[in-house]
Every structure is written in C-alpha cells, then in structure tokens.
C-alpha cells in the first residue's frame, strides 16, 4: 500500500492586478510507498512547497487527485490530513506559550485524548526537556525548529512531511534533525522531505524525485539516480 499517491496534480496560482497567473504544478504524478524515506529535490521555484501545501490542505489544487494513506483529499479531507504531520519551512513560534503548553494545545486541536498524549516523551526525544516550561519566544532558533517537529507528531501520524528541514540551520542542528528523522523512519514513520541540497537527499533518502518547473523529471531509488548524475 502507498502512503501518498498523487496523479496529474496541477496548480495555477490566480494572478492579481499586479501579477499574472503562475503555474506551479503541471501534471505531477508521484507514488510514495509506506515506510519509505522519500526526498523531493529541486531548485527554488520548482513547485515542491506547492505540492506539500496541497497535501497539507493549505493550498487548493486546480487539477488532479491526491490520496494520503488511501484517503482521497477531496472526498475524505479530514481522514487524509489526520495521517499527516507537517513541519513547515518557516519557524512559527507560539510566543505566549511554553513548549509543553504548545504541544498540549496542538494535541487538543487534533482531539488527542489526555491519556494518549505524550508531550514529555516528545520533548525528551527532541532534546527540549530542560526548556519544557520556558517561554517559546526565549528559545533558540534551533530549539524552535525542534519544537515544530514535536508539534507535527503529537497525533502520532504515520507520515511526516518536512519542507526544507535544514534550510538556514547550522551543522550541529542539521545532524540532530537528520538523526531524529532516521530514527522515526526506522520506527516505521513514512518520511517525505523537500530539499534543494542533493547532499541532504543523498544522505537521508532511499528514493529521490527531482522536480523542475512544476514537473517531476526523475524518480528513482537513490543509488540508481546517483549513478546517472
Ligand atoms: P492565491 O490566491 O493565488 O493562492 P496567495 O493568497 O497565496 O495566492 O498569495 C497572494 C499573492 O502573493 C499572489 O498572487 C502572489 O503574487 C504573491 N505570492 C505569494 N507567495 C509567492 C511566491 N512564493 N512567489 C511569488 N509570488 C507569491
Ligand atoms: P519550491 O518550493 O520548489 O521553491 P514553490 O512551490 O514555492 O517552489 O513555487 C513554485 C512556483 O509557484 C514559483 O514560481 C513561485 O513563485 C510560485 N508561487 C508559489 N506560491 C505562490 C503564490 N502564493 N502566488 C503566486 N505564485 C506562487
């Protein structure tokens, strides 16, 4: 079974008085098997974030279909989205909360019952136990980013999507995030990450799809792809 299946996906952003319409996806097909560590590689503007934002329900597609964990995003949007944890590209900090509160609020948002919550476990796994009760606004950028990963996991999704997880991140944090993502994948979580660094995709991913100008131009197991580059 597949974690994600995208067929003929299209997106044209409506223009405005100042900007013309912009086509970001031109018939994208993508199949991501359950359990894989899948990399979506491509230069800025290729359409990676648009694809992820459509899966996450943040952007409306203009054509095609998508299924997440077997659920069609049009017919069963809630069930489809419940299977996803998404770590956005920009740091979104809850300035008035502590990390623990932030996770509890997120769990409440997803309707996770109190006995199934595991805030402490997530905070520990991401090295945030010491800061559990500090204000999020006082955390370093790296800690905020790790908190975003923890938040994406509160409802125990079988799929974790990370949009440019290590853009603008220092070497140490990159290593930490990579190690943690590997551990999650080893525990069975399907990972989809976007990156414009070949090195990152190569290091982490078992399969790589390359996007360019709104199209998937290659999709292969990593060793095969590297042999052709
Ligand atoms: P839409 O209504 O087409 O979904 P948004 O509301 O997301 O567009 O964005 C409004 C406007 O902001 C767009 O028409 C576009 O001009 C601009 N914009 C936002 N993000 C980008 C981007 N990544 N690249 C280019 N333009 C952007
Ligand atoms: P990537 O994540 O690979 O850098 P994006 O999906 O952000 O690519 O962008 C794909 C194309 O769509 C780019 O040409 C970008 O300028 C455009 N775009 C993205 N978001 C918007 C938006 N909200 N409005 C208009 N154009 C956008």
PDB file of C-alpha atoms and ligand atoms in Angstrom:
ATOM      1  CA  UNK A   1       0.000   0.000   0.000  1.00  0.00           C
ATOM      2  CA  UNK A   2       1.075   3.548  -0.594  1.00  0.00           C
ATOM      3  CA  UNK A   3       1.447   6.383   1.863  1.00  0.00           C
ATOM      4  CA  UNK A   4       0.871   9.079  -0.756  1.00  0.00           C
ATOM      5  CA  UNK A   5      -0.411   8.866  -4.324  1.00  0.00           C
ATOM      6  CA  UNK A   6      -0.565  11.961  -6.485  1.00  0.00           C
ATOM      7  CA  UNK A   7      -1.965  11.829 -10.044  1.00  0.00           C
ATOM      8  CA  UNK A   8      -1.932  14.586 -12.625  1.00  0.00           C
ATOM      9  CA  UNK A   9      -1.672  17.256  -9.948  1.00  0.00           C
ATOM     10  CA  UNK A  10      -1.939  20.817 -11.243  1.00  0.00           C
ATOM     11  CA  UNK A  11      -1.754  24.224  -9.642  1.00  0.00           C
ATOM     12  CA  UNK A  12      -2.030  27.616 -11.198  1.00  0.00           C
ATOM     13  CA  UNK A  13      -1.991  30.456  -8.695  1.00  0.00           C
ATOM     14  CA  UNK A  14      -4.577  33.065  -9.600  1.00  0.00           C
ATOM     15  CA  UNK A  15      -2.924  36.320 -10.532  1.00  0.00           C
ATOM     16  CA  UNK A  16      -3.857  39.760  -9.341  1.00  0.00           C
ATOM     17  CA  UNK A  17      -3.830  43.228 -10.889  1.00  0.00           C
ATOM     18  CA  UNK A  18      -0.119  43.402 -10.246  1.00  0.00           C
ATOM     19  CA  UNK A  19       0.906  39.816 -11.021  1.00  0.00           C
ATOM     20  CA  UNK A  20      -0.100  37.410 -13.813  1.00  0.00           C
ATOM     21  CA  UNK A  21      -1.327  33.862 -13.026  1.00  0.00           C
ATOM     22  CA  UNK A  22       1.520  31.494 -12.222  1.00  0.00           C
ATOM     23  CA  UNK A  23       1.538  27.762 -12.988  1.00  0.00           C
ATOM     24  CA  UNK A  24       3.436  25.923 -10.261  1.00  0.00           C
ATOM     25  CA  UNK A  25       2.483  22.271 -10.970  1.00  0.00           C
ATOM     26  CA  UNK A  26       1.969  20.814 -14.458  1.00  0.00           C
ATOM     27  CA  UNK A  27       0.525  17.323 -14.069  1.00  0.00           C
ATOM     28  CA  UNK A  28       2.606  15.795 -11.284  1.00  0.00           C
ATOM     29  CA  UNK A  29       2.466  12.017 -10.660  1.00  0.00           C
ATOM     30  CA  UNK A  30       4.103  10.724  -7.509  1.00  0.00           C
ATOM     31  CA  UNK A  31       3.791   7.477  -5.579  1.00  0.00           C
ATOM     32  CA  UNK A  32       5.360   7.197  -2.141  1.00  0.00           C
ATOM     33  CA  UNK A  33       5.267   3.698  -0.618  1.00  0.00           C
ATOM     34  CA  UNK A  34       4.573   3.228   3.075  1.00  0.00           C
ATOM     35  CA  UNK A  35       7.724   3.142   5.168  1.00  0.00           C
ATOM     36  CA  UNK A  36       9.916   4.965   2.718  1.00  0.00           C
ATOM     37  CA  UNK A  37      12.198   7.913   3.289  1.00  0.00           C
ATOM     38  CA  UNK A  38      11.404   9.938   0.228  1.00  0.00           C
ATOM     39  CA  UNK A  39      13.190  13.064  -0.969  1.00  0.00           C
ATOM     40  CA  UNK A  40      11.689  15.708  -3.225  1.00  0.00           C
ATOM     41  CA  UNK A  41      14.652  17.528  -4.683  1.00  0.00           C
ATOM     42  CA  UNK A  42      14.654  20.577  -6.915  1.00  0.00           C
ATOM     43  CA  UNK A  43      15.721  24.192  -7.290  1.00  0.00           C
ATOM     44  CA  UNK A  44      13.779  27.098  -5.808  1.00  0.00           C
ATOM     45  CA  UNK A  45      10.550  27.637  -7.683  1.00  0.00           C
ATOM     46  CA  UNK A  46      10.283  24.011  -8.839  1.00  0.00           C
ATOM     47  CA  UNK A  47       6.936  23.537  -7.072  1.00  0.00           C
ATOM     48  CA  UNK A  48       7.977  21.496  -4.021  1.00  0.00           C
ATOM     49  CA  UNK A  49       6.252  23.672  -1.426  1.00  0.00           C
ATOM     50  CA  UNK A  50       3.144  23.966  -3.569  1.00  0.00           C
ATOM     51  CA  UNK A  51       2.879  20.177  -3.730  1.00  0.00           C
ATOM     52  CA  UNK A  52       3.322  19.852   0.023  1.00  0.00           C
ATOM     53  CA  UNK A  53       0.920  22.664   0.781  1.00  0.00           C
ATOM     54  CA  UNK A  54      -1.746  20.956  -1.339  1.00  0.00           C
ATOM     55  CA  UNK A  55      -1.254  17.699   0.585  1.00  0.00           C
ATOM     56  CA  UNK A  56      -1.400  19.637   3.857  1.00  0.00           C
ATOM     57  CA  UNK A  57      -4.599  21.419   2.819  1.00  0.00           C
ATOM     58  CA  UNK A  58      -3.081  24.896   2.851  1.00  0.00           C
ATOM     59  CA  UNK A  59      -3.297  25.468  -0.908  1.00  0.00           C
ATOM     60  CA  UNK A  60      -6.107  24.344  -3.247  1.00  0.00           C
ATOM     61  CA  UNK A  61      -5.109  22.331  -6.299  1.00  0.00           C
ATOM     62  CA  UNK A  62      -6.520  23.322  -9.670  1.00  0.00           C
ATOM     63  CA  UNK A  63      -6.427  19.790 -11.131  1.00  0.00           C
ATOM     64  CA  UNK A  64      -5.610  16.141 -10.498  1.00  0.00           C
ATOM     65  CA  UNK A  65      -6.086  13.903  -7.484  1.00  0.00           C
ATOM     66  CA  UNK A  66      -4.212  13.021  -4.318  1.00  0.00           C
ATOM     67  CA  UNK A  67      -4.597  10.247  -1.767  1.00  0.00           C
ATOM     68  CA  UNK A  68      -2.995  10.181   1.649  1.00  0.00           C
ATOM     69  CA  UNK A  69      -2.916   6.795   3.406  1.00  0.00           C
ATOM     70  CA  UNK A  70      -5.625   5.648   0.990  1.00  0.00           C
ATOM     71  CA  UNK A  71      -7.889   8.655   1.626  1.00  0.00           C
ATOM     72  CA  UNK A  72      -8.768  10.997  -1.210  1.00  0.00           C
ATOM     73  CA  UNK A  73      -8.099  14.590  -0.139  1.00  0.00           C
ATOM     74  CA  UNK A  74     -11.341  15.789  -1.789  1.00  0.00           C
ATOM     75  CA  UNK A  75     -13.661  13.056  -0.534  1.00  0.00           C
ATOM     76  CA  UNK A  76     -12.185  12.426   2.929  1.00  0.00           C
ATOM     77  CA  UNK A  77     -10.154  15.515   3.714  1.00  0.00           C
ATOM     78  CA  UNK A  78     -10.192  15.125   7.482  1.00  0.00           C
ATOM     79  CA  UNK A  79      -9.091  11.497   7.489  1.00  0.00           C
ATOM     80  CA  UNK A  80      -6.498  12.228   4.821  1.00  0.00           C
ATOM     81  CA  UNK A  81      -4.987  15.108   6.832  1.00  0.00           C
ATOM     82  CA  UNK A  82      -5.077  13.172  10.106  1.00  0.00           C
ATOM     83  CA  UNK A  83      -2.477  10.823   8.594  1.00  0.00           C
ATOM     84  CA  UNK A  84      -0.028  13.697   8.136  1.00  0.00           C
ATOM     85  CA  UNK A  85       2.343  15.587  10.357  1.00  0.00           C
ATOM     86  CA  UNK A  86       3.744  18.636   8.592  1.00  0.00           C
ATOM     87  CA  UNK A  87       6.785  20.674   9.544  1.00  0.00           C
ATOM     88  CA  UNK A  88       6.557  23.966   7.663  1.00  0.00           C
ATOM     89  CA  UNK A  89       9.545  25.746   6.270  1.00  0.00           C
ATOM     90  CA  UNK A  90       9.250  28.959   8.263  1.00  0.00           C
ATOM     91  CA  UNK A  91       9.614  28.950  12.029  1.00  0.00           C
ATOM     92  CA  UNK A  92       6.206  29.590  13.538  1.00  0.00           C
ATOM     93  CA  UNK A  93       6.673  30.306  17.231  1.00  0.00           C
ATOM     94  CA  UNK A  94       3.875  30.409  19.767  1.00  0.00           C
ATOM     95  CA  UNK A  95       5.185  33.419  21.605  1.00  0.00           C
ATOM     96  CA  UNK A  96       2.850  33.226  24.590  1.00  0.00           C
ATOM     97  CA  UNK A  97       3.292  29.516  25.275  1.00  0.00           C
ATOM     98  CA  UNK A  98       5.877  27.195  26.736  1.00  0.00           C
ATOM     99  CA  UNK A  99       6.869  24.139  24.665  1.00  0.00           C
ATOM    100  CA  UNK A 100       4.767  21.878  26.892  1.00  0.00           C
ATOM    101  CA  UNK A 101       1.700  24.122  26.504  1.00  0.00           C
ATOM    102  CA  UNK A 102       2.314  24.371  22.807  1.00  0.00           C
ATOM    103  CA  UNK A 103       2.217  20.569  22.468  1.00  0.00           C
ATOM    104  CA  UNK A 104      -0.893  20.298  24.644  1.00  0.00           C
ATOM    105  CA  UNK A 105      -2.718  22.903  22.558  1.00  0.00           C
ATOM    106  CA  UNK A 106      -1.753  21.064  19.382  1.00  0.00           C
ATOM    107  CA  UNK A 107      -2.934  17.742  20.862  1.00  0.00           C
ATOM    108  CA  UNK A 108      -6.221  19.378  21.801  1.00  0.00           C
ATOM    109  CA  UNK A 109      -6.558  20.715  18.270  1.00  0.00           C
ATOM    110  CA  UNK A 110      -6.260  17.159  16.940  1.00  0.00           C
ATOM    111  CA  UNK A 111      -8.581  15.765  19.609  1.00  0.00           C
ATOM    112  CA  UNK A 112      -5.928  13.504  21.110  1.00  0.00           C
ATOM    113  CA  UNK A 113      -7.338  12.160  24.422  1.00  0.00           C
ATOM    114  CA  UNK A 114      -5.351  13.095  27.537  1.00  0.00           C
ATOM    115  CA  UNK A 115      -4.198   9.531  28.252  1.00  0.00           C
ATOM    116  CA  UNK A 116      -2.752   9.213  24.749  1.00  0.00           C
ATOM    117  CA  UNK A 117      -0.756  12.416  24.931  1.00  0.00           C
ATOM    118  CA  UNK A 118       2.979  12.093  25.135  1.00  0.00           C
ATOM    119  CA  UNK A 119       4.301  15.603  25.440  1.00  0.00           C
ATOM    120  CA  UNK A 120       7.099  14.639  27.817  1.00  0.00           C
ATOM    121  CA  UNK A 121       8.266  11.835  25.573  1.00  0.00           C
ATOM    122  CA  UNK A 122       8.345  14.137  22.533  1.00  0.00           C
ATOM    123  CA  UNK A 123      10.098  16.926  24.407  1.00  0.00           C
ATOM    124  CA  UNK A 124      12.739  14.443  25.590  1.00  0.00           C
ATOM    125  CA  UNK A 125      13.180  12.902  22.138  1.00  0.00           C
ATOM    126  CA  UNK A 126      13.841  16.338  20.670  1.00  0.00           C
ATOM    127  CA  UNK A 127      16.142  17.494  23.463  1.00  0.00           C
ATOM    128  CA  UNK A 128      13.705  20.060  24.846  1.00  0.00           C
ATOM    129  CA  UNK A 129      13.047  18.676  28.335  1.00  0.00           C
ATOM    130  CA  UNK A 130      15.134  21.379  30.007  1.00  0.00           C
ATOM    131  CA  UNK A 131      13.095  24.072  28.274  1.00  0.00           C
ATOM    132  CA  UNK A 132       9.673  22.449  28.660  1.00  0.00           C
ATOM    133  CA  UNK A 133       8.423  25.287  30.848  1.00  0.00           C
ATOM    134  CA  UNK A 134      10.354  28.228  29.394  1.00  0.00           C
ATOM    135  CA  UNK A 135       8.641  30.629  27.021  1.00  0.00           C
ATOM    136  CA  UNK A 136       8.942  29.560  23.412  1.00  0.00           C
ATOM    137  CA  UNK A 137       9.956  33.094  22.464  1.00  0.00           C
ATOM    138  CA  UNK A 138      13.088  32.685  24.610  1.00  0.00           C
ATOM    139  CA  UNK A 139      14.245  29.536  22.786  1.00  0.00           C
ATOM    140  CA  UNK A 140      16.981  29.500  20.177  1.00  0.00           C
ATOM    141  CA  UNK A 141      16.044  29.108  16.518  1.00  0.00           C
ATOM    142  CA  UNK A 142      17.195  25.502  16.599  1.00  0.00           C
ATOM    143  CA  UNK A 143      15.017  24.726  19.601  1.00  0.00           C
ATOM    144  CA  UNK A 144      12.012  26.352  17.951  1.00  0.00           C
ATOM    145  CA  UNK A 145      12.561  24.196  14.909  1.00  0.00           C
ATOM    146  CA  UNK A 146      12.789  21.046  17.025  1.00  0.00           C
ATOM    147  CA  UNK A 147       9.580  22.094  18.783  1.00  0.00           C
ATOM    148  CA  UNK A 148       7.894  22.339  15.376  1.00  0.00           C
ATOM    149  CA  UNK A 149       8.890  18.730  14.688  1.00  0.00           C
ATOM    150  CA  UNK A 150       7.471  17.684  18.069  1.00  0.00           C
ATOM    151  CA  UNK A 151       4.210  19.526  17.316  1.00  0.00           C
ATOM    152  CA  UNK A 152       3.870  17.763  13.980  1.00  0.00           C
ATOM    153  CA  UNK A 153       3.994  14.420  15.805  1.00  0.00           C
ATOM    154  CA  UNK A 154       1.504  14.901  18.663  1.00  0.00           C
ATOM    155  CA  UNK A 155      -1.276  12.929  16.927  1.00  0.00           C
ATOM    156  CA  UNK A 156       1.046  10.066  16.010  1.00  0.00           C
ATOM    157  CA  UNK A 157       0.724  10.418  12.227  1.00  0.00           C
ATOM    158  CA  UNK A 158       2.048   7.580  10.040  1.00  0.00           C
ATOM    159  CA  UNK A 159       3.541  10.164   7.646  1.00  0.00           C
ATOM    160  CA  UNK A 160       5.821  13.090   8.465  1.00  0.00           C
ATOM    161  CA  UNK A 161       6.419  15.797   5.864  1.00  0.00           C
ATOM    162  CA  UNK A 162       9.303  18.217   6.293  1.00  0.00           C
ATOM    163  CA  UNK A 163       9.617  21.220   3.979  1.00  0.00           C
ATOM    164  CA  UNK A 164      13.303  22.210   3.674  1.00  0.00           C
ATOM    165  CA  UNK A 165      14.015  20.974   7.223  1.00  0.00           C
ATOM    166  CA  UNK A 166      17.590  22.185   7.338  1.00  0.00           C
ATOM    167  CA  UNK A 167      17.473  25.405   5.321  1.00  0.00           C
ATOM    168  CA  UNK A 168      19.424  28.023   7.256  1.00  0.00           C
ATOM    169  CA  UNK A 169      20.265  25.555  10.016  1.00  0.00           C
ATOM    170  CA  UNK A 170      23.760  25.100  11.484  1.00  0.00           C
ATOM    171  CA  UNK A 171      25.722  21.869  11.068  1.00  0.00           C
ATOM    172  CA  UNK A 172      25.007  20.541  14.543  1.00  0.00           C
ATOM    173  CA  UNK A 173      21.254  21.030  14.337  1.00  0.00           C
ATOM    174  CA  UNK A 174      21.239  19.521  10.864  1.00  0.00           C
ATOM    175  CA  UNK A 175      22.887  16.387  12.258  1.00  0.00           C
ATOM    176  CA  UNK A 176      20.377  16.249  15.138  1.00  0.00           C
ATOM    177  CA  UNK A 177      17.409  16.599  12.817  1.00  0.00           C
ATOM    178  CA  UNK A 178      18.784  14.004  10.415  1.00  0.00           C
ATOM    179  CA  UNK A 179      19.382  11.525  13.249  1.00  0.00           C
ATOM    180  CA  UNK A 180      15.902  12.050  14.600  1.00  0.00           C
ATOM    181  CA  UNK A 181      14.238  11.690  11.213  1.00  0.00           C
ATOM    182  CA  UNK A 182      16.191   8.472  10.620  1.00  0.00           C
ATOM    183  CA  UNK A 183      15.050   7.128  13.975  1.00  0.00           C
ATOM    184  CA  UNK A 184      11.402   7.919  13.170  1.00  0.00           C
ATOM    185  CA  UNK A 185      11.714   6.191   9.814  1.00  0.00           C
ATOM    186  CA  UNK A 186      13.272   3.134  11.476  1.00  0.00           C
ATOM    187  CA  UNK A 187      10.235   3.065  13.772  1.00  0.00           C
ATOM    188  CA  UNK A 188       8.003   2.886  10.699  1.00  0.00           C
ATOM    189  CA  UNK A 189       7.074   6.515  10.010  1.00  0.00           C
ATOM    190  CA  UNK A 190       6.993   7.348   6.286  1.00  0.00           C
ATOM    191  CA  UNK A 191       9.069  10.467   5.644  1.00  0.00           C
ATOM    192  CA  UNK A 192       8.678  12.955   2.809  1.00  0.00           C
ATOM    193  CA  UNK A 193      11.153  15.794   2.806  1.00  0.00           C
ATOM    194  CA  UNK A 194      11.839  18.554   0.342  1.00  0.00           C
ATOM    195  CA  UNK A 195      15.275  19.973  -0.143  1.00  0.00           C
ATOM    196  CA  UNK A 196      17.366  21.793  -2.670  1.00  0.00           C
ATOM    197  CA  UNK A 197      20.529  20.130  -1.351  1.00  0.00           C
ATOM    198  CA  UNK A 198      21.472  16.960  -3.224  1.00  0.00           C
ATOM    199  CA  UNK A 199      23.722  16.083  -0.282  1.00  0.00           C
ATOM    200  CA  UNK A 200      20.762  16.027   2.096  1.00  0.00           C
ATOM    201  CA  UNK A 201      18.596  13.855  -0.155  1.00  0.00           C
ATOM    202  CA  UNK A 202      21.539  11.557  -0.832  1.00  0.00           C
ATOM    203  CA  UNK A 203      22.392  11.180   2.841  1.00  0.00           C
ATOM    204  CA  UNK A 204      18.862  10.501   4.060  1.00  0.00           C
ATOM    205  CA  UNK A 205      16.535   9.271   1.366  1.00  0.00           C
ATOM    206  CA  UNK A 206      16.011   5.814  -0.120  1.00  0.00           C
ATOM    207  CA  UNK A 207      14.178   7.297  -3.113  1.00  0.00           C
ATOM    208  CA  UNK A 208      14.553  10.695  -4.759  1.00  0.00           C
ATOM    209  CA  UNK A 209      12.180  12.528  -7.073  1.00  0.00           C
ATOM    210  CA  UNK A 210      13.574  15.536  -8.896  1.00  0.00           C
ATOM    211  CA  UNK A 211      11.224  18.408  -9.687  1.00  0.00           C
ATOM    212  CA  UNK A 212      11.853  21.208 -12.106  1.00  0.00           C
ATOM    213  CA  UNK A 213       9.445  23.905 -13.325  1.00  0.00           C
ATOM    214  CA  UNK A 214       6.376  22.165 -11.964  1.00  0.00           C
ATOM    215  CA  UNK A 215       7.198  18.696 -13.259  1.00  0.00           C
ATOM    216  CA  UNK A 216       8.748  15.528 -11.865  1.00  0.00           C
ATOM    217  CA  UNK A 217      11.691  14.915 -14.192  1.00  0.00           C
ATOM    218  CA  UNK A 218      13.134  11.836 -12.440  1.00  0.00           C
ATOM    219  CA  UNK A 219      12.115   9.457  -9.675  1.00  0.00           C
ATOM    220  CA  UNK A 220      14.357   6.556  -8.702  1.00  0.00           C
ATOM    221  CA  UNK A 221      15.994   4.710  -5.834  1.00  0.00           C
ATOM    222  CA  UNK A 222      18.839   6.929  -4.617  1.00  0.00           C
ATOM    223  CA  UNK A 223      21.802   4.723  -5.716  1.00  0.00           C
ATOM    224  CA  UNK A 224      20.414   4.408  -9.251  1.00  0.00           C
ATOM    225  CA  UNK A 225      19.771   8.119  -9.524  1.00  0.00           C
ATOM    226  CA  UNK A 226      23.265   8.997  -8.300  1.00  0.00           C
ATOM    227  CA  UNK A 227      24.835   6.734 -10.896  1.00  0.00           C
ATOM    228  CA  UNK A 228      23.151   8.745 -13.627  1.00  0.00           C
ATOM    229  CA  UNK A 229      24.032  12.206 -12.290  1.00  0.00           C
TER     230      UNK A 229
HETATM  231  P1  LIG B   1      -3.532  32.670  -4.341  1.00  0.00           P
HETATM  232  O1  LIG B   1      -4.754  33.473  -4.019  1.00  0.00           O
HETATM  233  O2  LIG B   1      -3.229  32.639  -5.813  1.00  0.00           O
HETATM  234  O3  LIG B   1      -3.491  31.320  -3.721  1.00  0.00           O
HETATM  235  P2  LIG B   1      -1.927  33.811  -2.200  1.00  0.00           P
HETATM  236  O4  LIG B   1      -3.111  34.396  -1.492  1.00  0.00           O
HETATM  237  O5  LIG B   1      -1.233  32.647  -1.607  1.00  0.00           O
HETATM  238  O6  LIG B   1      -2.290  33.482  -3.740  1.00  0.00           O
HETATM  239  O7  LIG B   1      -0.854  34.968  -2.422  1.00  0.00           O
HETATM  240  C1  LIG B   1      -1.251  36.247  -2.873  1.00  0.00           C
HETATM  241  C2  LIG B   1      -0.199  36.835  -3.795  1.00  0.00           C
HETATM  242  O8  LIG B   1       1.085  36.835  -3.159  1.00  0.00           O
HETATM  243  C3  LIG B   1      -0.011  36.043  -5.070  1.00  0.00           C
HETATM  244  O9  LIG B   1      -0.891  36.434  -6.097  1.00  0.00           O
HETATM  245  C4  LIG B   1       1.431  36.340  -5.426  1.00  0.00           C
HETATM  246  O10 LIG B   1       1.529  37.490  -6.197  1.00  0.00           O
HETATM  247  C5  LIG B   1       2.111  36.580  -4.115  1.00  0.00           C
HETATM  248  N1  LIG B   1       2.967  35.443  -3.686  1.00  0.00           N
HETATM  249  C6  LIG B   1       2.850  34.769  -2.539  1.00  0.00           C
HETATM  250  N2  LIG B   1       3.787  33.829  -2.432  1.00  0.00           N
HETATM  251  C7  LIG B   1       4.516  33.899  -3.559  1.00  0.00           C
HETATM  252  C8  LIG B   1       5.632  33.191  -4.061  1.00  0.00           C
HETATM  253  N3  LIG B   1       6.223  32.187  -3.382  1.00  0.00           N
HETATM  254  N4  LIG B   1       6.105  33.501  -5.263  1.00  0.00           N
HETATM  255  C9  LIG B   1       5.544  34.508  -5.946  1.00  0.00           C
HETATM  256  N5  LIG B   1       4.505  35.231  -5.543  1.00  0.00           N
HETATM  257  C10 LIG B   1       3.986  34.933  -4.351  1.00  0.00           C
HETATM  258  P1  LIG B   2       9.698  25.477  -4.370  1.00  0.00           P
HETATM  259  O1  LIG B   2       9.108  25.071  -3.058  1.00  0.00           O
HETATM  260  O2  LIG B   2      10.204  24.326  -5.171  1.00  0.00           O
HETATM  261  O3  LIG B   2      10.710  26.560  -4.229  1.00  0.00           O
HETATM  262  P2  LIG B   2       7.139  26.766  -4.843  1.00  0.00           P
HETATM  263  O4  LIG B   2       6.078  25.749  -4.813  1.00  0.00           O
HETATM  264  O5  LIG B   2       7.337  27.636  -3.661  1.00  0.00           O
HETATM  265  O6  LIG B   2       8.513  26.064  -5.267  1.00  0.00           O
HETATM  266  O7  LIG B   2       6.906  27.718  -6.101  1.00  0.00           O
HETATM  267  C1  LIG B   2       6.572  27.234  -7.395  1.00  0.00           C
HETATM  268  C2  LIG B   2       6.190  28.418  -8.262  1.00  0.00           C
HETATM  269  O8  LIG B   2       4.937  28.973  -7.841  1.00  0.00           O
HETATM  270  C3  LIG B   2       7.188  29.559  -8.218  1.00  0.00           C
HETATM  271  O9  LIG B   2       7.244  30.122  -9.492  1.00  0.00           O
HETATM  272  C4  LIG B   2       6.565  30.517  -7.218  1.00  0.00           C
HETATM  273  O10 LIG B   2       6.949  31.838  -7.455  1.00  0.00           O
HETATM  274  C5  LIG B   2       5.090  30.333  -7.465  1.00  0.00           C
HETATM  275  N1  LIG B   2       4.271  30.580  -6.262  1.00  0.00           N
HETATM  276  C6  LIG B   2       4.365  29.929  -5.076  1.00  0.00           C
HETATM  277  N2  LIG B   2       3.453  30.383  -4.215  1.00  0.00           N
HETATM  278  C7  LIG B   2       2.740  31.328  -4.878  1.00  0.00           C
HETATM  279  C8  LIG B   2       1.635  32.176  -4.553  1.00  0.00           C
HETATM  280  N3  LIG B   2       1.064  32.133  -3.348  1.00  0.00           N
HETATM  281  N4  LIG B   2       1.189  33.006  -5.507  1.00  0.00           N
HETATM  282  C9  LIG B   2       1.753  33.049  -6.707  1.00  0.00           C
HETATM  283  N5  LIG B   2       2.775  32.288  -7.097  1.00  0.00           N
HETATM  284  C10 LIG B   2       3.269  31.449  -6.191  1.00  0.00           C
END
